[in-house]
Amino acid sequence: MGCLKNLVIAATNDVGYKPDQLKKWVEANSGIWVPRVGRGVKITHLVCGQSAWKAKDDAVQKAQASGAYIVTFDWLEDSLQARRKLAERTYLWEKVVHEKKKTKERKKIAKLADTNKFRKGSQKAIEDIGSGESATPSRGSSLKPGGFFASSMEALKEARLKRELKEKEKTASYASSSTKGDDNKRSAMEVDEYADKEKPAVKGDLVFKGSGEKSVSPAPPTLAPASLPTPPRSTSASKPSPDPPTSSTSTCTSQPPCPAPAVQVPEAKPAKLTDNYHLYLDATGFEYSIMLVRTNLHHNNHAMYSLRIYESNTKPHTYCTFVRYAPPKEAPAPMLMKNGIPILLPASSTTPLKSEENATPKKQPTTTNPDMPTAPPANKPYRALLTPLDADFSTAFRVFRHAFRDMTLLSWEERVYADVKNRQKAYATLCKIEPYTYRGPALGLPAGNVPAIPLQSGSIGKGSGKNALDSIMRDKDDGYIRGSLGLPGVDIGLSPGGSIGNLVHREAEAARKAKEEEEERERIKAMNQRNGGLKAKASSAAAQGSGPKKPNWNKPLFNSVSGPGVVGNAGGYGAMGFAKRDAKYDKFFYKD
């Protein structure tokens, strides 16, 4: 079947091919060829050239009157090459002419835009250097420091600084009128290397905390601010210029000395952490920038932690550990049905397994310490440096491991084990805490250093009761104490809405149902045994003949095809045709 089936095609004489060749192509693909556009024949497509379209010849007018598609030769060629009929929209002459006009307009507008841009740049250059003529210098001044060339460069710098200052004031006034500043969201150092480089840096304080150190912060979400090195402000513009006075300043000799124009140098941008630091990669190629998530399935939100280790660009290398916390969004409003009635979740889905106040056992003398920092509130964003900027790698990596364990209840080595989910679930059940989950790199990608000998299953939460809980909350070998870093949102109680709490809740429900089913089976078994004993007693009593038997208890109950049964001596029906007839009853049943 050809690609031009049921199509009636004609063509003008300016398409570049003879009509005989076009006829062969059309008819070879099941199309109908019409040599001329006439009144008696209704065509579907007219293959037209540019000259015929511009001249609006008779064939084009008749095709427009009949509603046929007036297309370029490219439509026919592309359809034959693709072996299917292509859409005519992009090949219509009206569309082609319209696109050409738009292209010309774009080129014209682009040329005007380039011209205007050049003029604006030239105007700025003229404003910076004035008219291009400087004051007449003294003889030989061009050969001395601070002569003609030096004064021109200084004037150019001052003009540029003035222009930048004006633009900065305009931007600041617009920003102050449209938004309000938030001191809690401003930092002296931009630590996110993925942030937009064109975004202006903001001021503030960044938090430094060490493992086991007491926080002196008066209020969350950040702890005590530490003084950070900032580049000194440029004072070159405030120093007196060494240039000799020019003729423009000599006119003020008869008057009081003219004050020097005060040029305000724009304040230098605060230094960023990524200016001298980059993410640390170990020997395996693993990048120490991980994401930890805690999901609430019932509220459809999640809290997120970003944990990183930075390495300095300069040698000897120094390291620091950075953490960023994004709180979960507020719980959405209850969903409504069509009739306006709210859809309420079951009580078991909105209440935790144990209240959040009891998320960690009250009696924990081994895990509570009055010197530990107070964690900021879990409903506000938080970011901090957990180590100083000049820490060594062992310190930064130790704090990194401790923060990972605070969030996930797992040691850093356990992240790559096959039973990591079962371990985390067991630890969460023991601590009654909803942990964060870590998703490692895909299979085949670097996963960091892996221990040669895996830990035994349950080696951290070993023991029972208080001993098992203490093994999770403390690690003397690694110097770990849970809560020593003061991280927010790591002590939320275990609930059915969490990803780990949901698994624990479902397992508890399955165990409860299995226990109930087992109890029901035991009850039925005991009842059957009791009923079986009664039946055995009844059968044994019947065998011994202790109970009375009914008359004809072993006789047939119903009549057969042979007729009714014979009445026995006791008044019942006996076997039909087999029992001996009683003469006393013959006169009722048998008459001669």
CSV table of N, CA and C in Angstrom, one decimal, residues 131-252:
chain,number,residue,atom,x,y,z
A,131,SER,N,35.7,63.7,28.5
A,131,SER,CA,35.7,64.0,27.0
A,131,SER,C,36.8,63.3,26.3
A,132,GLY,N,37.7,62.7,27.0
A,132,GLY,CA,38.9,62.1,26.4
A,132,GLY,C,40.1,62.9,26.5
A,133,GLU,N,39.9,64.2,27.0
A,133,GLU,CA,41.1,65.1,27.2
A,133,GLU,C,41.3,65.3,28.7
A,134,SER,N,42.4,65.1,29.1
A,134,SER,CA,42.8,65.3,30.5
A,134,SER,C,43.4,66.7,30.7
A,135,ALA,N,43.6,67.1,31.9
A,135,ALA,CA,44.2,68.4,32.2
A,135,ALA,C,45.6,68.4,31.7
A,136,THR,N,46.1,69.6,31.4
A,136,THR,CA,47.5,69.7,30.8
A,136,THR,C,48.5,69.4,31.9
A,137,PRO,N,49.2,68.4,31.8
A,137,PRO,CA,50.2,68.0,32.8
A,137,PRO,C,51.4,68.9,32.7
A,138,SER,N,52.2,68.9,33.7
A,138,SER,CA,53.5,69.6,33.7
A,138,SER,C,54.5,68.9,32.8
A,139,ARG,N,55.5,69.6,32.4
A,139,ARG,CA,56.5,69.0,31.5
A,139,ARG,C,57.2,67.8,32.2
A,140,GLY,N,57.3,66.7,31.5
A,140,GLY,CA,58.0,65.6,32.1
A,140,GLY,C,57.1,64.8,33.1
A,141,SER,N,55.9,65.2,33.3
A,141,SER,CA,55.1,64.5,34.3
A,141,SER,C,54.7,63.1,33.8
A,142,SER,N,54.7,62.8,32.5
A,142,SER,CA,54.3,61.5,32.0
A,142,SER,C,55.4,60.5,32.3
A,143,LEU,N,56.6,61.0,32.6
A,143,LEU,CA,57.7,60.1,32.8
A,143,LEU,C,57.9,59.8,34.3
A,144,LYS,N,57.1,60.5,35.2
A,144,LYS,CA,57.2,60.3,36.6
A,144,LYS,C,56.0,59.6,37.1
A,145,PRO,N,56.2,58.9,38.3
A,145,PRO,CA,55.0,58.3,38.9
A,145,PRO,C,53.9,59.3,39.2
A,146,GLY,N,52.7,58.9,38.9
A,146,GLY,CA,51.6,59.8,39.1
A,146,GLY,C,51.4,60.9,38.1
A,147,GLY,N,51.9,60.6,36.9
A,147,GLY,CA,51.8,61.6,35.8
A,147,GLY,C,50.5,61.5,35.1
A,148,PHE,N,50.6,61.7,33.8
A,148,PHE,CA,49.4,61.8,32.9
A,148,PHE,C,48.6,60.4,32.9
A,149,PHE,N,49.4,59.3,32.7
A,149,PHE,CA,48.7,58.0,32.6
A,149,PHE,C,48.2,57.6,33.9
A,150,ALA,N,48.9,57.8,35.0
A,150,ALA,CA,48.5,57.4,36.3
A,150,ALA,C,47.2,58.2,36.7
A,151,SER,N,47.2,59.5,36.5
A,151,SER,CA,46.0,60.3,36.8
A,151,SER,C,44.8,59.8,36.0
A,152,SER,N,45.0,59.5,34.8
A,152,SER,CA,43.8,59.0,34.0
A,152,SER,C,43.3,57.7,34.5
A,153,MET,N,44.2,56.8,34.9
A,153,MET,CA,43.7,55.5,35.4
A,153,MET,C,43.0,55.7,36.8
A,154,GLU,N,43.5,56.6,37.6
A,154,GLU,CA,42.9,56.9,38.9
A,154,GLU,C,41.5,57.5,38.7
A,155,ALA,N,41.4,58.4,37.7
A,155,ALA,CA,40.1,59.0,37.4
A,155,ALA,C,39.1,57.9,36.9
A,156,LEU,N,39.6,57.0,36.1
A,156,LEU,CA,38.8,56.0,35.5
A,156,LEU,C,38.3,55.0,36.7
A,157,LYS,N,39.1,54.7,37.6
A,157,LYS,CA,38.7,53.8,38.7
A,157,LYS,C,37.7,54.5,39.6
A,158,GLU,N,37.9,55.8,39.9
A,158,GLU,CA,36.9,56.5,40.7
A,158,GLU,C,35.6,56.6,40.1
A,159,ALA,N,35.6,56.9,38.8
A,159,ALA,CA,34.3,57.0,38.0
A,159,ALA,C,33.6,55.6,38.0
A,160,ARG,N,34.3,54.6,37.9
A,160,ARG,CA,33.7,53.2,37.9
A,160,ARG,C,33.2,52.9,39.3
A,161,LEU,N,33.9,53.2,40.3
A,161,LEU,CA,33.4,53.0,41.7
A,161,LEU,C,32.1,53.7,42.0
A,162,LYS,N,32.1,55.0,41.5
A,162,LYS,CA,30.9,55.8,41.7
A,162,LYS,C,29.7,55.1,41.0
A,163,ARG,N,29.9,54.7,39.8
A,163,ARG,CA,28.8,54.1,39.1
A,163,ARG,C,28.3,52.8,39.7
A,164,GLU,N,29.2,52.0,40.2
A,164,GLU,CA,28.9,50.7,40.9
A,164,GLU,C,28.2,51.0,42.2
A,165,LEU,N,28.6,52.1,42.9
A,165,LEU,CA,27.9,52.4,44.1
A,165,LEU,C,26.5,52.9,43.9
A,166,LYS,N,26.2,53.6,42.8
A,166,LYS,CA,24.9,54.0,42.5
A,166,LYS,C,24.0,52.8,42.2
A,167,GLU,N,24.5,51.9,41.4
A,167,GLU,CA,23.7,50.7,41.0
A,167,GLU,C,23.5,49.9,42.3
A,168,LYS,N,24.4,49.8,43.2
A,168,LYS,CA,24.2,49.0,44.4
A,168,LYS,C,23.2,49.7,45.3
A,169,GLU,N,23.2,51.0,45.4
A,169,GLU,CA,22.2,51.7,46.2
A,169,GLU,C,20.8,51.5,45.6
A,170,LYS,N,20.6,51.5,44.3
A,170,LYS,CA,19.3,51.3,43.7
A,170,LYS,C,18.8,49.9,44.0
A,171,THR,N,19.7,48.9,43.9
A,171,THR,CA,19.3,47.5,44.2
A,171,THR,C,19.0,47.4,45.6
A,172,ALA,N,19.7,48.0,46.5
A,172,ALA,CA,19.4,47.9,48.0
A,172,ALA,C,18.1,48.5,48.3
A,173,SER,N,17.8,49.7,47.7
A,173,SER,CA,16.6,50.4,48.0
A,173,SER,C,15.4,49.5,47.5
A,174,TYR,N,15.5,48.9,46.4
A,174,TYR,CA,14.5,48.1,45.8
A,174,TYR,C,14.2,46.9,46.7
A,175,ALA,N,15.3,46.3,47.1
A,175,ALA,CA,15.2,45.0,47.9
A,175,ALA,C,14.6,45.3,49.3
A,176,SER,N,15.0,46.5,49.9
A,176,SER,CA,14.4,46.8,51.2
A,176,SER,C,13.0,47.2,51.1
A,177,SER,N,12.5,47.7,50.0
A,177,SER,CA,11.1,48.0,49.9
A,177,SER,C,10.2,46.8,49.6
A,178,SER,N,10.8,45.8,49.0
A,178,SER,CA,10.0,44.6,48.6
A,178,SER,C,10.1,43.5,49.6
A,179,THR,N,11.2,43.3,50.3
A,179,THR,CA,11.3,42.2,51.2
A,179,THR,C,11.9,42.7,52.6
A,180,LYS,N,11.7,41.9,53.6
A,180,LYS,CA,12.2,42.2,54.9
A,180,LYS,C,13.4,41.2,55.2
A,181,GLY,N,14.4,41.7,55.8
A,181,GLY,CA,15.5,40.9,56.1
A,181,GLY,C,15.2,39.9,57.3
A,182,ASP,N,15.8,38.8,57.1
A,182,ASP,CA,15.7,37.8,58.2
A,182,ASP,C,17.1,37.4,58.6
A,183,ASP,N,17.4,37.8,59.9
A,183,ASP,CA,18.7,37.6,60.4
A,183,ASP,C,19.1,36.1,60.6
A,184,ASN,N,18.0,35.3,60.8
A,184,ASN,CA,18.3,33.9,61.0
A,184,ASN,C,18.7,33.2,59.8
A,185,LYS,N,18.4,33.8,58.6
A,185,LYS,CA,18.7,33.1,57.4
A,185,LYS,C,19.9,33.7,56.7
A,186,ARG,N,20.7,34.5,57.3
A,186,ARG,CA,21.9,35.1,56.7
A,186,ARG,C,23.1,34.6,57.4
A,187,SER,N,24.1,34.5,56.6
A,187,SER,CA,25.4,33.8,57.1
A,187,SER,C,26.6,34.6,56.5
A,188,ALA,N,27.7,34.6,57.3
A,188,ALA,CA,28.9,35.3,56.8
A,188,ALA,C,29.6,34.6,55.8
A,189,MET,N,29.4,33.3,55.6
A,189,MET,CA,30.0,32.5,54.6
A,189,MET,C,29.0,31.6,53.9
A,190,GLU,N,29.0,31.7,52.6
A,190,GLU,CA,28.1,30.8,51.9
A,190,GLU,C,28.8,29.5,51.7
A,191,VAL,N,28.2,28.4,52.4
A,191,VAL,CA,28.9,27.1,52.4
A,191,VAL,C,28.4,26.2,51.4
A,192,ASP,N,27.3,26.5,50.7
A,192,ASP,CA,26.8,25.6,49.7
A,192,ASP,C,27.4,25.8,48.4
A,193,GLU,N,28.2,24.9,47.9
A,193,GLU,CA,29.0,25.1,46.7
A,193,GLU,C,28.0,25.1,45.5
A,194,TYR,N,26.8,24.6,45.6
A,194,TYR,CA,25.9,24.5,44.5
A,194,TYR,C,25.0,25.8,44.4
A,195,ALA,N,25.3,26.8,45.3
A,195,ALA,CA,24.5,28.0,45.3
A,195,ALA,C,24.8,28.8,44.0
A,196,ASP,N,23.9,29.7,43.6
A,196,ASP,CA,24.1,30.5,42.5
A,196,ASP,C,25.2,31.5,42.7
A,197,LYS,N,26.2,31.5,41.9
A,197,LYS,CA,27.4,32.4,42.1
A,197,LYS,C,27.0,33.9,42.0
A,198,GLU,N,26.0,34.2,41.2
A,198,GLU,CA,25.6,35.6,41.0
A,198,GLU,C,24.7,36.1,42.2
A,199,LYS,N,24.3,35.2,43.1
A,199,LYS,CA,23.5,35.7,44.2
A,199,LYS,C,24.4,36.5,45.2
A,200,PRO,N,24.0,37.7,45.6
A,200,PRO,CA,24.8,38.4,46.5
A,200,PRO,C,24.9,37.8,47.8
A,201,ALA,N,26.1,37.8,48.4
A,201,ALA,CA,26.4,37.2,49.7
A,201,ALA,C,25.8,38.1,50.7
A,202,VAL,N,25.4,37.5,51.8
A,202,VAL,CA,24.7,38.1,52.9
A,202,VAL,C,25.6,38.0,54.2
A,203,LYS,N,25.3,38.9,55.2
A,203,LYS,CA,26.1,38.9,56.4
A,203,LYS,C,25.5,38.1,57.5
A,204,GLY,N,26.2,37.8,58.5
A,204,GLY,CA,25.7,37.1,59.6
A,204,GLY,C,26.8,36.3,60.3
A,205,ASP,N,26.4,35.3,61.0
A,205,ASP,CA,27.4,34.5,61.7
A,205,ASP,C,27.2,33.1,61.4
A,206,LEU,N,28.2,32.3,61.3
A,206,LEU,CA,28.2,30.9,61.1
A,206,LEU,C,28.6,30.2,62.4
A,207,VAL,N,28.0,29.0,62.5
A,207,VAL,CA,28.1,28.3,63.8
A,207,VAL,C,29.3,27.3,63.8
A,208,PHE,N,30.1,27.3,64.8
A,208,PHE,CA,31.1,26.3,65.0
A,208,PHE,C,30.8,25.5,66.2
A,209,LYS,N,30.8,24.2,66.1
A,209,LYS,CA,30.6,23.3,67.3
A,209,LYS,C,31.6,22.2,67.2
A,210,GLY,N,32.0,21.8,68.3
A,210,GLY,CA,32.9,20.6,68.4
A,210,GLY,C,32.2,19.5,69.1
A,211,SER,N,32.7,18.3,68.9
A,211,SER,CA,32.1,17.1,69.5
A,211,SER,C,32.3,17.1,71.0
A,212,GLY,N,31.2,17.1,71.7
A,212,GLY,CA,31.4,17.0,73.2
A,212,GLY,C,31.5,18.4,73.8
A,213,GLU,N,31.6,19.5,73.1
A,213,GLU,CA,31.7,20.8,73.6
A,213,GLU,C,30.4,21.4,74.0
A,214,LYS,N,30.3,22.2,75.0
A,214,LYS,CA,29.1,22.8,75.5
A,214,LYS,C,28.8,24.0,74.6
A,215,SER,N,27.5,24.1,74.3
A,215,SER,CA,27.1,25.2,73.5
A,215,SER,C,26.8,26.4,74.4
A,216,VAL,N,27.2,27.6,73.9
A,216,VAL,CA,26.9,28.8,74.7
A,216,VAL,C,25.9,29.7,73.9
A,217,SER,N,25.2,29.1,73.1
A,217,SER,CA,24.2,29.9,72.3
A,217,SER,C,23.0,30.3,73.2
A,218,PRO,N,22.6,31.5,73.2
A,218,PRO,CA,21.5,31.9,74.0
A,218,PRO,C,20.2,31.4,73.4
A,219,ALA,N,20.1,31.2,72.1
A,219,ALA,CA,18.8,30.8,71.5
A,219,ALA,C,19.2,30.0,70.2
A,220,PRO,N,18.3,29.1,69.8
A,220,PRO,CA,18.5,28.4,68.6
A,220,PRO,C,18.1,29.3,67.5
A,221,PRO,N,18.3,28.9,66.2
A,221,PRO,CA,18.7,27.6,65.7
A,221,PRO,C,20.2,27.4,65.6
A,222,THR,N,21.0,28.4,65.9
A,222,THR,CA,22.5,28.3,65.8
A,222,THR,C,23.1,28.4,67.1
A,223,LEU,N,24.3,27.9,67.3
A,223,LEU,CA,25.0,28.0,68.5
A,223,LEU,C,25.9,29.2,68.5
A,224,ALA,N,26.9,29.2,69.5
A,224,ALA,CA,27.7,30.4,69.7
A,224,ALA,C,28.4,30.8,68.4
A,225,PRO,N,28.3,32.0,67.9
A,225,PRO,CA,29.0,32.5,66.7
A,225,PRO,C,30.4,32.6,67.0
A,226,ALA,N,31.2,32.2,66.0
A,226,ALA,CA,32.7,32.3,66.1
A,226,ALA,C,33.2,33.4,65.1
A,227,SER,N,34.2,34.0,65.5
A,227,SER,CA,34.8,35.0,64.6
A,227,SER,C,35.5,34.4,63.5
A,228,LEU,N,35.1,34.8,62.3
A,228,LEU,CA,35.7,34.2,61.1
A,228,LEU,C,36.6,35.2,60.4
A,229,PRO,N,37.6,34.8,59.7
A,229,PRO,CA,38.5,35.7,59.0
A,229,PRO,C,37.8,36.3,57.8
A,230,THR,N,37.8,37.6,57.7
A,230,THR,CA,37.2,38.3,56.6
A,230,THR,C,38.2,39.2,56.0
A,231,PRO,N,38.2,39.3,54.6
A,231,PRO,CA,39.2,40.1,54.0
A,231,PRO,C,39.1,41.6,54.4
A,232,PRO,N,40.3,42.2,54.6
A,232,PRO,CA,40.2,43.6,55.0
A,232,PRO,C,39.6,44.5,53.9
A,233,ARG,N,39.0,45.6,54.3
A,233,ARG,CA,38.4,46.5,53.3
A,233,ARG,C,39.5,47.3,52.6
A,234,SER,N,39.3,47.5,51.3
A,234,SER,CA,40.2,48.3,50.5
A,234,SER,C,40.2,49.7,51.0
A,235,THR,N,41.4,50.3,51.2
A,235,THR,CA,41.5,51.7,51.7
A,235,THR,C,42.3,52.5,50.7
A,236,SER,N,42.5,51.9,49.5
A,236,SER,CA,43.3,52.7,48.5
A,236,SER,C,42.7,53.9,48.1
A,237,ALA,N,41.3,53.9,48.0
A,237,ALA,CA,40.6,55.1,47.5
A,237,ALA,C,40.6,56.2,48.6
A,238,SER,N,40.7,55.9,49.9
A,238,SER,CA,40.7,56.9,50.9
A,238,SER,C,42.1,57.6,51.1
A,239,LYS,N,43.2,57.0,50.6
A,239,LYS,CA,44.5,57.6,50.7
A,239,LYS,C,44.6,58.8,49.8
A,240,PRO,N,45.4,59.8,50.2
A,240,PRO,CA,45.6,61.0,49.3
A,240,PRO,C,46.3,60.6,48.1
A,241,SER,N,45.8,61.1,47.0
A,241,SER,CA,46.4,60.8,45.7
A,241,SER,C,47.8,61.5,45.5
A,242,PRO,N,48.8,60.8,45.0
A,242,PRO,CA,50.1,61.4,44.8
A,242,PRO,C,50.2,62.2,43.6
A,243,ASP,N,49.1,62.3,42.8
A,243,ASP,CA,49.1,63.1,41.6
A,243,ASP,C,49.3,64.6,41.9
A,244,PRO,N,50.0,65.3,41.0
A,244,PRO,CA,50.1,66.8,41.2
A,244,PRO,C,48.7,67.5,40.9
A,245,PRO,N,48.5,68.6,41.5
A,245,PRO,CA,47.2,69.3,41.2
A,245,PRO,C,47.2,69.7,39.7
A,246,THR,N,46.0,69.6,39.2
A,246,THR,CA,45.8,70.0,37.8
A,246,THR,C,45.2,71.4,37.7
A,247,SER,N,45.0,71.9,36.5
A,247,SER,CA,44.5,73.2,36.3
A,247,SER,C,43.1,73.4,36.8
A,248,SER,N,42.3,72.3,36.8
A,248,SER,CA,40.9,72.3,37.3
A,248,SER,C,40.9,72.6,38.8
A,249,THR,N,41.9,72.3,39.5
A,249,THR,CA,41.9,72.6,41.0
A,249,THR,C,42.6,73.9,41.3
A,250,SER,N,43.3,74.5,40.4
A,250,SER,CA,44.0,75.8,40.6
A,250,SER,C,43.0,76.9,40.7
A,251,THR,N,41.8,76.8,40.3
A,251,THR,CA,40.9,77.9,40.4
A,251,THR,C,40.3,78.1,41.8
A,252,CYS,N,40.6,77.2,42.7
A,252,CYS,CA,40.1,77.4,44.1
A,252,CYS,C,41.1,78.0,45.0
